[in-house]
Coordinates of C-alpha atoms in Angstrom, one line a residue:
X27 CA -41.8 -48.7 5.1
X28 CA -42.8 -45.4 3.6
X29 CA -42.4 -43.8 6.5
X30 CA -38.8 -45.3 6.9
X31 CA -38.3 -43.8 3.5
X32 CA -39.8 -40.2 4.0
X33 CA -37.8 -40.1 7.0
X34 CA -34.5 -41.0 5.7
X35 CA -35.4 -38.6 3.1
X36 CA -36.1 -35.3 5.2
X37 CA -33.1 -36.4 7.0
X38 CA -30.8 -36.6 4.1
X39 CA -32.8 -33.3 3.1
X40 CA -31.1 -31.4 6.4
X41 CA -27.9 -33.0 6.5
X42 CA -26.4 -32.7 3.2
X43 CA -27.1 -29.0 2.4
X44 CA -25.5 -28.2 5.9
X45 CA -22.4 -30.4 4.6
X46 CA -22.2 -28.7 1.0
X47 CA -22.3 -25.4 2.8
X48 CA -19.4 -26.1 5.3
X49 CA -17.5 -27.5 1.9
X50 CA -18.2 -24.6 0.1
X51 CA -17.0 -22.1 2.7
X52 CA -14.3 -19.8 0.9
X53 CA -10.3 -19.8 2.4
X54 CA -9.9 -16.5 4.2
X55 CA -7.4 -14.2 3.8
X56 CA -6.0 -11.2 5.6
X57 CA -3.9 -8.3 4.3
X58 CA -2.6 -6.1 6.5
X59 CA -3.1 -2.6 4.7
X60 CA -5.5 -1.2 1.9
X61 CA -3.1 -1.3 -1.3
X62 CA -2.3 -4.6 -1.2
X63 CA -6.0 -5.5 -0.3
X64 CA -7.3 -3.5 -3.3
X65 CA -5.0 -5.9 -5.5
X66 CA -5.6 -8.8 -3.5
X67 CA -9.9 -8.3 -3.2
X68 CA -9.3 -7.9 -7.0
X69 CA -7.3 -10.9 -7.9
X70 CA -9.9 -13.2 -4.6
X71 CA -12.9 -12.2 -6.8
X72 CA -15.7 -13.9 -5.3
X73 CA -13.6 -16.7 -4.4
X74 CA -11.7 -15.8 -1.4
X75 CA -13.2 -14.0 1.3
X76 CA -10.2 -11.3 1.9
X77 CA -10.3 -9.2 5.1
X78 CA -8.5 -5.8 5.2
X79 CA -7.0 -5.7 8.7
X80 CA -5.8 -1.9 9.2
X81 CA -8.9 -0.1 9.5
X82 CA -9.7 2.6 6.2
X83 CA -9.4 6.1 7.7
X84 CA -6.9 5.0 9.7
X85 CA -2.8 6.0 9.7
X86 CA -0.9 2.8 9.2
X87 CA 1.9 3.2 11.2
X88 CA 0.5 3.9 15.2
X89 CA -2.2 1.4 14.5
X90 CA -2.7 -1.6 16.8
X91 CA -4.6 -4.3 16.3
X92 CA -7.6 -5.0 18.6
X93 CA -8.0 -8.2 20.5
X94 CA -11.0 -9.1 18.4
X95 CA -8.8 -8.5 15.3
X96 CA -5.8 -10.8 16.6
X97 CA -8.7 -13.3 17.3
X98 CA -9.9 -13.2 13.6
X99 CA -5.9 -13.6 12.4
X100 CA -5.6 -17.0 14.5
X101 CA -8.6 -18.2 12.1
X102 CA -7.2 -17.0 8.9
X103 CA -5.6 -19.3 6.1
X104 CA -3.1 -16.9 4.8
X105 CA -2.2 -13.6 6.5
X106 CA 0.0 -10.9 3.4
X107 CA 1.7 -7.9 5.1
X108 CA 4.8 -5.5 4.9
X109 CA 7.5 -5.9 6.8
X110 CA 10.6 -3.8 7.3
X111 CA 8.7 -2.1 10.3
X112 CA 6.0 -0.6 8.4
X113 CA 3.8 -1.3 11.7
X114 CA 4.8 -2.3 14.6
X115 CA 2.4 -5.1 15.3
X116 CA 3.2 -7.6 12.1
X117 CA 6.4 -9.1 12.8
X118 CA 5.7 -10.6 15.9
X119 CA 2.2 -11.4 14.4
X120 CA 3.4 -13.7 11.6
X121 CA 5.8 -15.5 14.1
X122 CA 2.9 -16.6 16.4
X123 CA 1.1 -17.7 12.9
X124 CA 3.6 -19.1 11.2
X125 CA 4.1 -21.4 14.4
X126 CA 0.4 -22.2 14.3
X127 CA 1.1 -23.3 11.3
X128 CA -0.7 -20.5 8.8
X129 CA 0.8 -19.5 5.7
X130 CA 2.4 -15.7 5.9
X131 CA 4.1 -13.6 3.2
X132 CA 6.0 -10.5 4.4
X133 CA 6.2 -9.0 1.1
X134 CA 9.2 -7.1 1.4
X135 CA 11.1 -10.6 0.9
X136 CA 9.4 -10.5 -3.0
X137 CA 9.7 -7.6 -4.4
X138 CA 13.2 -5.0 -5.1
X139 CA 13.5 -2.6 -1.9
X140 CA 15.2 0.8 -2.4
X141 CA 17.4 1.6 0.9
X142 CA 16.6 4.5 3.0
X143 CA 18.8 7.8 2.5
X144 CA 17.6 8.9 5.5
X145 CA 15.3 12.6 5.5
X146 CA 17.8 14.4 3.2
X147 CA 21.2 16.3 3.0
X148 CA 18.6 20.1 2.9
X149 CA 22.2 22.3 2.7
X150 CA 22.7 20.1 -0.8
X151 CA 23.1 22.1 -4.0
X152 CA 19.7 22.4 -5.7
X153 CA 21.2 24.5 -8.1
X154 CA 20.5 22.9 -11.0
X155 CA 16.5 21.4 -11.2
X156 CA 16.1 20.5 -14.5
X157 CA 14.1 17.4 -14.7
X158 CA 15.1 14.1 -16.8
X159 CA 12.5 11.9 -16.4
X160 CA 13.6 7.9 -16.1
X161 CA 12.7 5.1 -18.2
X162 CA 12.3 1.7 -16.9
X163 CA 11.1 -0.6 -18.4
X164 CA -17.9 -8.5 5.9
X165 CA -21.1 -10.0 4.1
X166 CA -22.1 -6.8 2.7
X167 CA -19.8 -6.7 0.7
X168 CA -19.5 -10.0 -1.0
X169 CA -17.3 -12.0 1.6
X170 CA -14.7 -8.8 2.0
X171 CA -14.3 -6.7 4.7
X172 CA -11.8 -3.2 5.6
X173 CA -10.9 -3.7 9.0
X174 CA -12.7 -4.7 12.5
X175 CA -15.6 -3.1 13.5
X176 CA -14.3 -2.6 16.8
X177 CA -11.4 -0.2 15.3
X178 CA -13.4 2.5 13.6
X179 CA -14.7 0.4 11.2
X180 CA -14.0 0.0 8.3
X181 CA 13.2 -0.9 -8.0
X182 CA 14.5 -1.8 -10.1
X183 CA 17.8 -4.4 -10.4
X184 CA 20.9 -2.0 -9.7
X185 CA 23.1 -2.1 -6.4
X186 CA 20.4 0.1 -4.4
X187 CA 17.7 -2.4 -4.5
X188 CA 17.3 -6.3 -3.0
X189 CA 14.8 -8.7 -3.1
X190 CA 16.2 -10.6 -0.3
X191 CA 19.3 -9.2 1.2
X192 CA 18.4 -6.8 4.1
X193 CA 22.1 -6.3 5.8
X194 CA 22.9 -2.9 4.3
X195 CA 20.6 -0.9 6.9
X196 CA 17.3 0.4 6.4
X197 CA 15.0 0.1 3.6
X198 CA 12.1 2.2 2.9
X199 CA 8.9 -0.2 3.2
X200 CA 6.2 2.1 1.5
X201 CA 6.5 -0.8 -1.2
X202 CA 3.2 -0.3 -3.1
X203 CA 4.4 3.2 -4.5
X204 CA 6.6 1.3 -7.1
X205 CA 4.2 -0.2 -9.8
X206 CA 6.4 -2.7 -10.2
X207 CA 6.6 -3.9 -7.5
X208 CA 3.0 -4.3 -7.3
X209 CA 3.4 -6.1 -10.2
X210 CA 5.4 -8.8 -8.4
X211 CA 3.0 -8.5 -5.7
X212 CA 0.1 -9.1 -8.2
X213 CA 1.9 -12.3 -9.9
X214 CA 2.9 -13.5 -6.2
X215 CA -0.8 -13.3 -4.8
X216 CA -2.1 -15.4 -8.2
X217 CA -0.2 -18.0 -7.2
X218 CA -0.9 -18.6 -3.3
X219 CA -4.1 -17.6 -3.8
X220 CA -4.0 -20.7 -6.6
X221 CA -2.3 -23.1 -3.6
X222 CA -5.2 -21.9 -1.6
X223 CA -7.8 -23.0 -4.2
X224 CA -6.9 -25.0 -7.0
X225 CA -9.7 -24.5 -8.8
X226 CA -9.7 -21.2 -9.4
X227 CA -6.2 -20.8 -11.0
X228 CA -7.2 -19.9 -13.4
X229 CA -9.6 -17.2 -12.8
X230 CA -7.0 -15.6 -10.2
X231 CA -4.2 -15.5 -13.0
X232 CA -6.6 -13.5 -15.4
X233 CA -7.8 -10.8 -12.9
X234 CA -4.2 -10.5 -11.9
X235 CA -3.5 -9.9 -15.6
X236 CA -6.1 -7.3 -15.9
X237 CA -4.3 -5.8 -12.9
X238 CA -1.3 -6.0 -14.1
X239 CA -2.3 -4.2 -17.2
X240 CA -3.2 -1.6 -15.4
X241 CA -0.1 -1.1 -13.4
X242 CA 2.0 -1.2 -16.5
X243 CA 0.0 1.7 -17.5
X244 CA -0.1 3.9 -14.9
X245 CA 4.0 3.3 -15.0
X246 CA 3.7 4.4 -18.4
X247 CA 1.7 7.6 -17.7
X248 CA 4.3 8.5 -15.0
X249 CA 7.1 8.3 -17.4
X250 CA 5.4 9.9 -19.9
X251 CA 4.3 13.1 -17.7
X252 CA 6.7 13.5 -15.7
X253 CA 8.9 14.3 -18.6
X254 CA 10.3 17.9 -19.3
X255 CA 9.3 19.8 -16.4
X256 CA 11.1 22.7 -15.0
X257 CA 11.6 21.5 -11.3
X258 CA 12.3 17.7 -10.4
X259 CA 12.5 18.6 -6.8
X260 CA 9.5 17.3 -4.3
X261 CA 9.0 18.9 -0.5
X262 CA 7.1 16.1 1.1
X263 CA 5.5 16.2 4.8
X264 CA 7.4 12.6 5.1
X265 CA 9.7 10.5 3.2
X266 CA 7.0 8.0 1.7
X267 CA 7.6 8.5 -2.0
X268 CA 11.0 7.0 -2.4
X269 CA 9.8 4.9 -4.8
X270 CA 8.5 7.2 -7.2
X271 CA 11.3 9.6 -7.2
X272 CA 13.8 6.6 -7.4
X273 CA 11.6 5.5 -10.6
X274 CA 10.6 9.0 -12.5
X275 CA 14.1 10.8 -11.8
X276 CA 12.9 12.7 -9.2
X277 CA 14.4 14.3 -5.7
X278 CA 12.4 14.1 -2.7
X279 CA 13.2 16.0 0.1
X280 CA 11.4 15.3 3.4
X281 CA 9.7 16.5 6.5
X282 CA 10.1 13.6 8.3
X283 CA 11.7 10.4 7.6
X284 CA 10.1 7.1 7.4
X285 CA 7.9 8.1 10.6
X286 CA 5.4 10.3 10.2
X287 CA 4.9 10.8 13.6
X288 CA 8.4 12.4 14.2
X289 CA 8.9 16.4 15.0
X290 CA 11.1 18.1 12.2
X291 CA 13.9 20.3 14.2
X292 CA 13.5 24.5 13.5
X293 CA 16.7 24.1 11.5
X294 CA 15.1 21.2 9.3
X295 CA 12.3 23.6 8.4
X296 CA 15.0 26.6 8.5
X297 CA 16.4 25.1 5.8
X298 CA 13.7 23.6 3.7
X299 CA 12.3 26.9 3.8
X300 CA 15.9 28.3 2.2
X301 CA 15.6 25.0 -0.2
X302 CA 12.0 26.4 -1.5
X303 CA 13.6 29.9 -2.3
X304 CA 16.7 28.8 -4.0
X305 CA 14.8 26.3 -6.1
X306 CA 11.7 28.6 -6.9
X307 CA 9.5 26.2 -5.8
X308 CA 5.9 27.1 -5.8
X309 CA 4.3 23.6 -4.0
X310 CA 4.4 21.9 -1.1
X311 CA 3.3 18.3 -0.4
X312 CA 0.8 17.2 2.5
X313 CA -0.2 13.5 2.6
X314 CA -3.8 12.6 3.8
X315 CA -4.5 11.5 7.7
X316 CA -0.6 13.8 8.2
X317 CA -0.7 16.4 10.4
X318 CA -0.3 19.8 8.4
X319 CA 1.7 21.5 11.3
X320 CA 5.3 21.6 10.6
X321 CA 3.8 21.5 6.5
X322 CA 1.9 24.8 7.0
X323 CA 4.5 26.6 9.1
X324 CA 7.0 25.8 6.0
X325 CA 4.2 26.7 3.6
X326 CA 3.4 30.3 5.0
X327 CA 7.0 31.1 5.5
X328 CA 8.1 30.7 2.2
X329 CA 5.1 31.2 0.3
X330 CA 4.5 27.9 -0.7
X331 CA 0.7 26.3 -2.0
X332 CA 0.1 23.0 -0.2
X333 CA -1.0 20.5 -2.9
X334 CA -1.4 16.7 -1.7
X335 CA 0.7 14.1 -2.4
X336 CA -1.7 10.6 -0.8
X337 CA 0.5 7.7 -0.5
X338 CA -3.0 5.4 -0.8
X339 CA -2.2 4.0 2.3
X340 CA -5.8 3.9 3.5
X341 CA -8.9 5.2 2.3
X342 CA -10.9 8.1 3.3
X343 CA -14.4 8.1 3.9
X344 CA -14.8 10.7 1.6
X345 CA -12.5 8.5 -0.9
X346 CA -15.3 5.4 -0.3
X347 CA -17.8 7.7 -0.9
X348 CA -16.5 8.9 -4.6
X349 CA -15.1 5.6 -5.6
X350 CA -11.6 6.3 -5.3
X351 CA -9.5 3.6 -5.4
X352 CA -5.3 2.8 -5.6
X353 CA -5.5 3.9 -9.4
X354 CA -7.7 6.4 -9.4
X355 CA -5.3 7.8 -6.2
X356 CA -2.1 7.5 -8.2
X357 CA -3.6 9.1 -11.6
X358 CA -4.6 12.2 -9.1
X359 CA -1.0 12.3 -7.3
X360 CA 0.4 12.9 -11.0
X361 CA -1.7 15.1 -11.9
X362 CA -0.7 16.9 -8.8
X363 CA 2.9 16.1 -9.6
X364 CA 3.0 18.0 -12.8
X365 CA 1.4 20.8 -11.3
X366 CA 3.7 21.5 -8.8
X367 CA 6.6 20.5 -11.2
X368 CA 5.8 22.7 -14.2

């Protein structure tokens, strides 16, 4: 009888801890880009395990996802990502999901978009700078991950914006460069990530506070310093900071349009060369992981410094290595901002 006993003992011994392990496993959750995951890995906490799909170091819009990737999305619980053809690869993505019955947010259906102007009327009067700024109102690393191993490892409410209504054209879908809309974003994860588990309601809903806090302040610094400066005028290397210059009264004048990876004509950079001139600009914008080319050309010509202008769209490895992160990115494009602005 004892050894009955000691048997059903070791038994119970190997089974259960195997079943409380497989009950404890986390949801998992993938994000398509970095600045959503950064909000999203903050708001999981240990939780959640969040996966970054688009590989850091990477530029969002040419990447593809690998087999191995697609593999891991068919697994996933909820899949977040930017639509409005921010990359190529997500719409048809989050149909295949969706019809496998996985939860998917395109985020652009949740948050005020700012329609496209398209890359900029250069021969417009520039005359007259002076700036009035606007006021608005995997294991490793604790169950997250930034991207596949196998690629490269790791608006406000007036007529121009919608939250839902996408029949006017195109809209710009660099999303996370209005704070508040990441502020939607934030208060939108909290709550599917509370569907997801319960339990930790409300643990999710006080780190998306603490984000939130922080976003209303770095809105707050961008009004406040981008206030009074001589120039309000931007030359980008492509139109990715619609946002901001929609928010902090500012006039961006671009490169390239939504697509980095388009060729700017020789009158385009004809006559951004004339705009630099007329304006007395002294600063010209290069993102990171954008080619310099057309940037430097324009730079030489009219005598220009390139400063950089890094729509956080993915990290660097030199970013990992110094601890940058979305906020620490933002607080060193205004700085930059300022700068070139002054």
């Amino acid at each position: 009888m004892k050894k009955i006993l000691m048997a059903i003992f070791i038994l119970a011994m190997i089974i259960f801890p195997a079943f409380s392990n497989v009950q404890a496993e986390e949801p998992n959750v993938h994000v398509s880009i970095y600045p959503i995951y950064e909000i999203a890995d903050r708001i999981g906490g240990e939780r959640l395990n969040i996966h970054q799909v688009t590989p850091d170091g990477t530029e969002i819009h040419g990447y593809e996802p690998s087999p191995r990737v697609l593999g891991q999305l068919e697994n996933t619980d909820l899949f977040i990502f930017i639509g409005e053809k921010l990359q190529g690869w997500t719409d048809n993505v989050a149909e295949n999901l969706k019809a496998d019955g996985i939860q998917v947010i395109d985020l652009t259906e949740h948050v005020n978009l700012i329609e496209y102007r398209g890359d900029h009327d250069h021969s417009h009067d520039h005359g007259d700078d002076d700036h009035h700024g606007h006021d608005h109102g995997d294991d490793d690393d604790h169950g997250h991950d930034h991207g596949d191993d196998d690629d490269h490892g790791h608006d406000h409410g007036d007529d121009d914006h919608h939250g839902h209504d996408h029949a006017h054209g195109e809209y710009d879908n660099h999303i996370w460069l209005d704070f508040n809309n990441m502020i939607m974003i934030a208060e939108l994860i909290a709550e599917e990530f509370s569907a997801l588990d319960p339990e930790g309601e409300d643990e999710f809903h006080a780190n998306a506070d603490e984000v939130i806090n922080e976003l209303r302040e770095l809105d707050q610094a961008y009004n406040e310093g981008l206030q009074d400066l001589t120039h309000n005028t931007i030359i980008v290397s492509h139109a990715a900071f619609g946002y901001l210059a929609e928010n902090y009264g500012l006039n961006q004048v671009a490169v390239t349009g939504l697509d980095p990876h388009s060729e700017p004509s020789s009158q385009t950079i004809r006559e951004l060369i004339d705009l630099a001139h007329e304006t007395g600009l002294e600063h010209i914008f290069l993102e990171v992981l954008a080619s310099p080319r057309a940037v430097d050309v324009i730079a030489e010509e009219a005598g220009l410094e390139v400063l950089t202008l890094n729509p956080a769209a993915g990290l660097r490895e030199e970013d990992i290595e110094n601890d940058e992160n979305y906020f620490t990115i933002m607080y060193n494009n205004l700085e930059n901002l300022k700068e070139a602005l002054k």
